[in-house]
Amino acid sequence: MRKPQSVGLNLAARCNATCSHCCVASSPRAEARLSVEQVDRIVDDLIAHPDVREVGITGGEPLLQAKRVLSLIKRVSAAGMKTNLTTNGFWAITPERAARMIGDLESAGLSHLTISYDNFHAPYVKPERIRNALDAASNSRIPTILNMCVSRSHDSLDLLKELGDSALCVKVTRFPVQQCGTGLSIPDKDLIVKPLDKLKLRCPGFELIYHHDGKVYPCCSPPIFDTDMTLGDAGMLPHEEFIRKGEKNALLAVIRTRGIKWLLDRVREASPLAPVARMTEAVSVCDVCTTIMKDKDVLNKLRPTILEEARKAHVRP
């Protein structure tokens, strides 16, 4: 029996901002996107799939194509599924415009709203716009989260103060920046890391992502977008086939059943000089996982071990 699934739909890389930490390297000049035809096929397929319960829409900045996004939310919501949207709030120029957008999202049936805002976004989106967005959301039925990506030099606490009462009773999630996408240029010394023995080295879960690069990835952790771990081309196979490909993948099966710690130990035994074998600290378990996935030599050396362990888990790759 499968658990109900949440699926991510990353429409396009284009964004009004060029944040130095961006996990998907979005910018006003970015051209990568899923075509209208691809998205329509994907959404129709997700709506028809019995295991899909929620669709998350992100980018880039998805509300640069607001009419399109509202239409997608309405289609998914009308099918009885939940929807969530991640945006940087650039559209909340005035209280009136913020209220209008929130009203449109509510009418379309949006289930959850995430606003991404931090010191990296601040040069491109003024704090008063985020105040407008949060104030408008507080007068709606849409639960709203404020996501803040932080580093040692950019903790965003000053912005929380600047948001003032607008941030009251709003769930705030602060999470460390990772070196992926544009964030690859962030210096190591600015990363917030933990010793490996302080991290829970188990995968937090799989959520298929239809990404704007045209590929389907098995999880929503941004560092994976810098790897070759894809399940195929978006829109080319039914969603069920992508699920099955993920279930039959030996490496993913080992990660699910034995955990990243087990895999890391096997790497250290087989290739003690490999980059991941020499890691003593990391931003997150996803940082460790993707470092392994990027090392083709290590994976080739471990292939027999991974296949054998997958068979023990009754997975037939």
Short mmCIF file of C-alpha atoms in Angstrom, two decimals:
data_model
loop_
_atom_site.label_atom_id
_atom_site.label_comp_id
_atom_site.label_asym_id
_atom_site.label_seq_id
_atom_site.Cartn_x
_atom_site.Cartn_y
_atom_site.Cartn_z
CA MET A 1 0.00 0.00 0.00
CA ARG A 2 1.41 3.39 -1.01
CA LYS A 3 1.15 6.45 1.12
CA PRO A 4 -0.80 9.42 -0.33
CA GLN A 5 1.59 11.39 -2.48
CA SER A 6 2.49 15.04 -2.77
CA VAL A 7 3.96 15.97 -6.15
CA GLY A 8 5.96 19.07 -7.04
CA LEU A 9 5.49 21.04 -10.25
CA ASN A 10 8.36 23.44 -10.96
CA LEU A 11 6.95 25.46 -13.86
CA ALA A 12 9.82 27.72 -14.94
CA ALA A 13 13.19 29.08 -13.87
CA ARG A 14 12.29 32.70 -14.61
CA CYS A 15 12.11 34.96 -11.56
CA ASN A 16 12.05 38.67 -10.83
CA ALA A 17 15.03 38.16 -8.50
CA THR A 18 18.61 36.94 -8.91
CA CYS A 19 19.28 35.69 -5.40
CA SER A 20 22.82 34.55 -4.67
CA HIS A 21 21.60 31.49 -2.77
CA CYS A 22 18.98 30.26 -5.26
CA CYS A 23 18.85 26.47 -5.24
CA VAL A 24 17.62 26.35 -8.85
CA ALA A 25 19.59 29.29 -10.29
CA SER A 26 16.52 31.36 -11.15
CA SER A 27 16.76 34.87 -12.60
CA PRO A 28 14.90 37.26 -14.94
CA ARG A 29 16.98 35.86 -17.82
CA ALA A 30 16.50 32.17 -17.07
CA GLU A 31 14.71 30.42 -19.92
CA ALA A 32 14.24 26.83 -18.69
CA ARG A 33 10.58 25.93 -18.39
CA LEU A 34 8.02 23.21 -18.84
CA SER A 35 5.88 23.90 -21.90
CA VAL A 36 2.15 24.57 -21.60
CA GLU A 37 1.50 21.24 -23.31
CA GLN A 38 3.79 19.37 -20.90
CA VAL A 39 2.16 20.94 -17.86
CA ASP A 40 -1.35 20.19 -19.12
CA ARG A 41 -0.47 16.53 -19.69
CA ILE A 42 1.20 16.26 -16.30
CA VAL A 43 -1.68 17.90 -14.41
CA ASP A 44 -4.31 15.76 -16.16
CA ASP A 45 -2.29 12.67 -15.25
CA LEU A 46 -1.86 13.73 -11.62
CA ILE A 47 -5.56 14.49 -11.25
CA ALA A 48 -6.41 11.01 -12.56
CA HIS A 49 -3.92 9.18 -10.32
CA PRO A 50 -5.50 7.63 -7.20
CA ASP A 51 -2.42 8.05 -4.98
CA VAL A 52 -1.81 11.77 -5.58
CA ARG A 53 -3.37 13.96 -2.91
CA GLU A 54 -1.49 17.24 -3.26
CA VAL A 55 0.26 19.26 -5.95
CA GLY A 56 2.83 21.92 -5.09
CA ILE A 57 3.56 24.70 -7.58
CA THR A 58 6.86 26.53 -7.54
CA GLY A 59 9.54 28.02 -9.78
CA GLY A 60 11.35 30.41 -10.30
CA GLU A 61 8.58 32.78 -9.41
CA PRO A 62 5.32 31.09 -10.48
CA LEU A 63 3.14 34.20 -10.15
CA LEU A 64 4.97 35.88 -13.00
CA GLN A 65 2.38 33.85 -14.93
CA ALA A 66 -0.45 34.45 -12.48
CA LYS A 67 -3.39 33.63 -14.78
CA ARG A 68 -1.82 30.31 -15.72
CA VAL A 69 -1.08 29.41 -12.11
CA LEU A 70 -4.58 30.34 -10.94
CA SER A 71 -6.02 28.16 -13.67
CA LEU A 72 -3.85 25.20 -12.60
CA ILE A 73 -4.79 25.64 -8.94
CA LYS A 74 -8.45 25.74 -9.87
CA ARG A 75 -8.20 22.55 -11.97
CA VAL A 76 -6.38 20.61 -9.26
CA SER A 77 -8.61 21.90 -6.45
CA ALA A 78 -11.77 21.12 -8.41
CA ALA A 79 -10.58 17.50 -8.56
CA GLY A 80 -10.64 17.36 -4.76
CA MET A 81 -6.87 17.58 -4.28
CA LYS A 82 -4.86 19.97 -2.13
CA THR A 83 -2.63 22.61 -3.68
CA ASN A 84 0.24 24.64 -2.31
CA LEU A 85 2.12 27.54 -3.86
CA THR A 86 5.57 28.96 -3.18
CA THR A 87 6.16 32.62 -4.10
CA ASN A 88 8.46 35.49 -3.12
CA GLY A 89 5.60 37.96 -2.71
CA PHE A 90 6.80 40.46 -5.32
CA TRP A 91 3.18 41.03 -6.40
CA ALA A 92 2.07 42.57 -3.06
CA ILE A 93 2.98 46.09 -4.18
CA THR A 94 0.12 47.71 -2.24
CA PRO A 95 -2.31 46.40 0.37
CA GLU A 96 -5.05 46.48 -2.26
CA ARG A 97 -3.07 44.47 -4.82
CA ALA A 98 -2.01 41.99 -2.15
CA ALA A 99 -5.61 41.50 -1.06
CA ARG A 100 -6.69 41.03 -4.68
CA MET A 101 -4.07 38.32 -5.32
CA ILE A 102 -4.82 36.50 -2.09
CA GLY A 103 -8.52 36.70 -2.92
CA ASP A 104 -7.86 35.19 -6.36
CA LEU A 105 -5.79 32.39 -4.85
CA GLU A 106 -8.48 31.68 -2.28
CA SER A 107 -11.20 31.63 -4.95
CA ALA A 108 -9.11 29.22 -7.02
CA GLY A 109 -9.00 26.86 -4.05
CA LEU A 110 -5.38 27.19 -2.85
CA SER A 111 -4.81 25.05 0.25
CA HIS A 112 -1.47 26.44 1.50
CA LEU A 113 0.75 29.40 0.69
CA THR A 114 4.51 29.62 1.28
CA ILE A 115 6.25 32.98 1.01
CA SER A 116 10.01 32.78 0.55
CA TYR A 117 11.71 35.82 2.03
CA ASP A 118 15.07 36.42 3.68
CA ASN A 119 18.23 38.51 3.39
CA PHE A 120 18.92 36.94 -0.01
CA HIS A 121 15.52 38.04 -1.38
CA ALA A 122 15.50 41.46 0.29
CA PRO A 123 17.45 43.33 -2.44
CA TYR A 124 14.72 42.40 -4.92
CA VAL A 125 11.52 42.46 -2.84
CA LYS A 126 10.93 45.27 -0.35
CA PRO A 127 9.80 44.29 3.18
CA GLU A 128 6.60 46.32 2.87
CA ARG A 129 5.46 43.99 0.09
CA ILE A 130 5.89 41.00 2.39
CA ARG A 131 3.97 42.85 5.09
CA ASN A 132 1.19 43.48 2.59
CA ALA A 133 1.16 39.81 1.57
CA LEU A 134 1.13 38.51 5.14
CA ASP A 135 -1.58 40.97 6.21
CA ALA A 136 -3.77 39.96 3.27
CA ALA A 137 -3.19 36.25 3.92
CA SER A 138 -4.13 36.69 7.58
CA ASN A 139 -7.57 37.87 6.44
CA SER A 140 -8.07 34.77 4.28
CA ARG A 141 -8.61 31.08 4.95
CA ILE A 142 -5.23 30.16 3.42
CA PRO A 143 -2.65 28.90 5.95
CA THR A 144 0.60 30.73 5.24
CA ILE A 145 4.23 29.92 6.01
CA LEU A 146 7.18 32.31 5.84
CA ASN A 147 10.28 30.45 4.61
CA MET A 148 13.66 31.99 5.38
CA CYS A 149 16.91 30.57 4.01
CA VAL A 150 19.83 31.55 6.24
CA SER A 151 23.61 31.42 6.41
CA ARG A 152 26.11 32.54 9.02
CA SER A 153 26.30 36.04 7.54
CA HIS A 154 22.61 36.26 6.57
CA ASP A 155 20.44 35.16 9.48
CA SER A 156 17.40 37.27 8.42
CA LEU A 157 16.52 38.13 12.03
CA ASP A 158 16.63 41.83 11.12
CA LEU A 159 13.92 41.22 8.53
CA LEU A 160 11.67 39.49 11.06
CA LYS A 161 11.88 42.64 13.17
CA GLU A 162 11.16 44.79 10.13
CA LEU A 163 8.08 42.71 9.29
CA GLY A 164 6.79 43.56 12.77
CA ASP A 165 3.22 42.65 13.67
CA SER A 166 2.58 41.30 10.17
CA ALA A 167 4.66 38.25 11.09
CA LEU A 168 2.73 37.55 14.28
CA CYS A 169 0.93 34.17 14.34
CA VAL A 170 2.69 33.23 11.09
CA LYS A 171 4.66 29.99 11.01
CA VAL A 172 8.27 30.88 10.24
CA THR A 173 10.67 28.23 8.95
CA ARG A 174 14.38 29.09 8.95
CA PHE A 175 16.58 26.59 7.16
CA PRO A 176 20.26 26.63 6.14
CA VAL A 177 21.34 27.54 2.64
CA GLN A 178 22.82 24.67 0.64
CA GLN A 179 25.47 24.68 -2.05
CA CYS A 180 23.38 23.95 -5.10
CA GLY A 181 22.17 26.02 -8.04
CA THR A 182 23.47 29.57 -7.66
CA GLY A 183 24.26 28.71 -4.05
CA LEU A 184 27.31 26.78 -5.22
CA SER A 185 29.16 30.10 -5.06
CA ILE A 186 28.49 30.58 -1.34
CA PRO A 187 31.76 30.11 0.62
CA ASP A 188 32.07 27.03 2.83
CA LYS A 189 32.74 29.22 5.86
CA ASP A 190 29.30 30.84 5.46
CA LEU A 191 27.42 27.53 5.53
CA ILE A 192 25.65 26.41 8.71
CA VAL A 193 26.83 22.84 9.13
CA LYS A 194 26.60 20.10 11.74
CA PRO A 195 28.92 17.20 12.53
CA LEU A 196 27.72 14.07 10.75
CA ASP A 197 27.13 12.31 14.06
CA LYS A 198 24.64 15.06 14.96
CA LEU A 199 22.60 14.58 11.77
CA LYS A 200 19.86 12.00 11.37
CA LEU A 201 21.30 10.21 8.37
CA ARG A 202 18.00 8.93 7.05
CA CYS A 203 16.15 10.17 3.99
CA PRO A 204 13.34 12.56 5.00
CA GLY A 205 11.15 11.16 2.20
CA PHE A 206 10.48 11.01 -1.50
CA GLU A 207 8.29 13.47 -3.38
CA LEU A 208 8.42 13.36 -7.16
CA ILE A 209 9.27 16.69 -8.78
CA TYR A 210 8.50 17.68 -12.36
CA HIS A 211 11.31 20.16 -12.81
CA HIS A 212 11.65 23.08 -15.21
CA ASP A 213 14.75 21.46 -16.74
CA GLY A 214 12.38 18.90 -18.27
CA LYS A 215 13.35 16.06 -15.93
CA VAL A 216 11.50 14.19 -13.19
CA TYR A 217 13.37 13.79 -9.90
CA PRO A 218 12.57 11.33 -7.09
CA CYS A 219 12.64 13.89 -4.28
CA CYS A 220 12.22 17.59 -3.60
CA SER A 221 15.62 18.28 -2.05
CA PRO A 222 17.21 20.97 -4.28
CA PRO A 223 20.75 19.51 -4.33
CA ILE A 224 19.44 16.53 -6.30
CA PHE A 225 18.76 18.84 -9.25
CA ASP A 226 22.55 19.08 -9.67
CA THR A 227 22.84 15.29 -10.07
CA ASP A 228 21.97 12.76 -12.76
CA MET A 229 19.45 11.00 -10.50
CA THR A 230 16.37 11.48 -12.68
CA LEU A 231 13.48 9.16 -13.48
CA GLY A 232 13.04 10.39 -17.05
CA ASP A 233 11.66 13.25 -19.12
CA ALA A 234 8.63 15.17 -17.86
CA GLY A 235 5.43 14.47 -19.75
CA MET A 236 6.86 11.48 -21.62
CA LEU A 237 5.50 8.76 -19.29
CA PRO A 238 2.38 8.44 -17.12
CA HIS A 239 2.92 9.40 -13.48
CA GLU A 240 2.46 5.77 -12.46
CA GLU A 241 5.48 4.80 -14.55
CA PHE A 242 7.65 7.40 -12.81
CA ILE A 243 6.50 6.05 -9.45
CA ARG A 244 7.40 2.51 -10.52
CA LYS A 245 10.80 3.62 -11.80
CA GLY A 246 11.49 5.16 -8.40
CA GLU A 247 10.30 2.03 -6.59
CA LYS A 248 12.47 -0.23 -8.76
CA ASN A 249 15.63 1.86 -8.55
CA ALA A 250 18.14 -0.14 -6.48
CA LEU A 251 19.97 2.91 -5.06
CA LEU A 252 16.73 4.57 -3.97
CA ALA A 253 15.52 1.28 -2.48
CA VAL A 254 18.68 1.03 -0.35
CA ILE A 255 18.29 4.65 0.76
CA ARG A 256 14.67 3.94 1.75
CA THR A 257 15.30 0.67 3.58
CA ARG A 258 18.80 0.97 5.03
CA GLY A 259 19.32 4.72 5.23
CA ILE A 260 22.10 7.12 4.24
CA LYS A 261 24.23 6.06 7.24
CA TRP A 262 24.41 2.47 5.93
CA LEU A 263 25.30 3.72 2.44
CA LEU A 264 27.91 6.12 3.81
CA ASP A 265 29.54 3.30 5.78
CA ARG A 266 29.75 1.16 2.63
CA VAL A 267 31.38 4.07 0.77
CA ARG A 268 33.95 4.50 3.54
CA GLU A 269 34.80 0.79 3.38
CA ALA A 270 35.09 0.64 -0.41
CA SER A 271 36.53 4.12 -1.17
CA PRO A 272 38.01 5.73 1.95
CA LEU A 273 39.49 8.60 -0.10
CA ALA A 274 36.21 9.53 -1.82
CA PRO A 275 34.92 13.07 -1.06
CA VAL A 276 31.89 11.83 0.86
CA ALA A 277 34.00 9.34 2.85
CA ARG A 278 36.11 12.25 4.10
CA MET A 279 33.12 14.39 5.08
CA THR A 280 32.97 15.18 8.78
CA GLU A 281 30.14 17.73 8.65
CA ALA A 282 27.30 18.71 6.36
CA VAL A 283 24.40 21.12 6.03
CA SER A 284 21.88 18.26 5.97
CA VAL A 285 21.44 14.59 5.20
CA CYS A 286 20.52 15.66 1.65
CA ASP A 287 23.99 17.19 1.34
CA VAL A 288 25.52 13.79 2.13
CA CYS A 289 23.14 11.90 -0.16
CA THR A 290 23.76 14.07 -3.20
CA THR A 291 27.53 14.01 -2.66
CA ILE A 292 27.30 10.23 -2.99
CA MET A 293 25.06 10.50 -6.07
CA LYS A 294 27.52 12.82 -7.81
CA ASP A 295 30.39 10.35 -7.39
CA LYS A 296 29.98 7.90 -10.29
CA ASP A 297 33.21 6.04 -9.47
CA VAL A 298 31.98 5.27 -5.96
CA LEU A 299 28.55 4.18 -7.19
CA ASN A 300 30.08 1.90 -9.82
CA LYS A 301 32.29 0.30 -7.18
CA LEU A 302 29.30 -0.22 -4.87
CA ARG A 303 26.96 -1.43 -7.60
CA PRO A 304 27.10 -5.17 -6.65
CA THR A 305 26.53 -4.34 -2.97
CA ILE A 306 23.62 -2.01 -3.76
CA LEU A 307 21.97 -4.55 -6.07
CA GLU A 308 22.30 -7.34 -3.51
CA GLU A 309 20.84 -5.19 -0.75
CA ALA A 310 17.96 -4.15 -3.02
CA ARG A 311 17.16 -7.81 -3.68
CA LYS A 312 17.06 -8.44 0.07
CA ALA A 313 14.46 -5.65 0.24
CA HIS A 314 12.47 -7.53 -2.45
CA VAL A 315 13.16 -4.87 -5.06
CA ARG A 316 13.72 -6.11 -8.59
CA PRO A 317 15.60 -3.33 -10.39
#
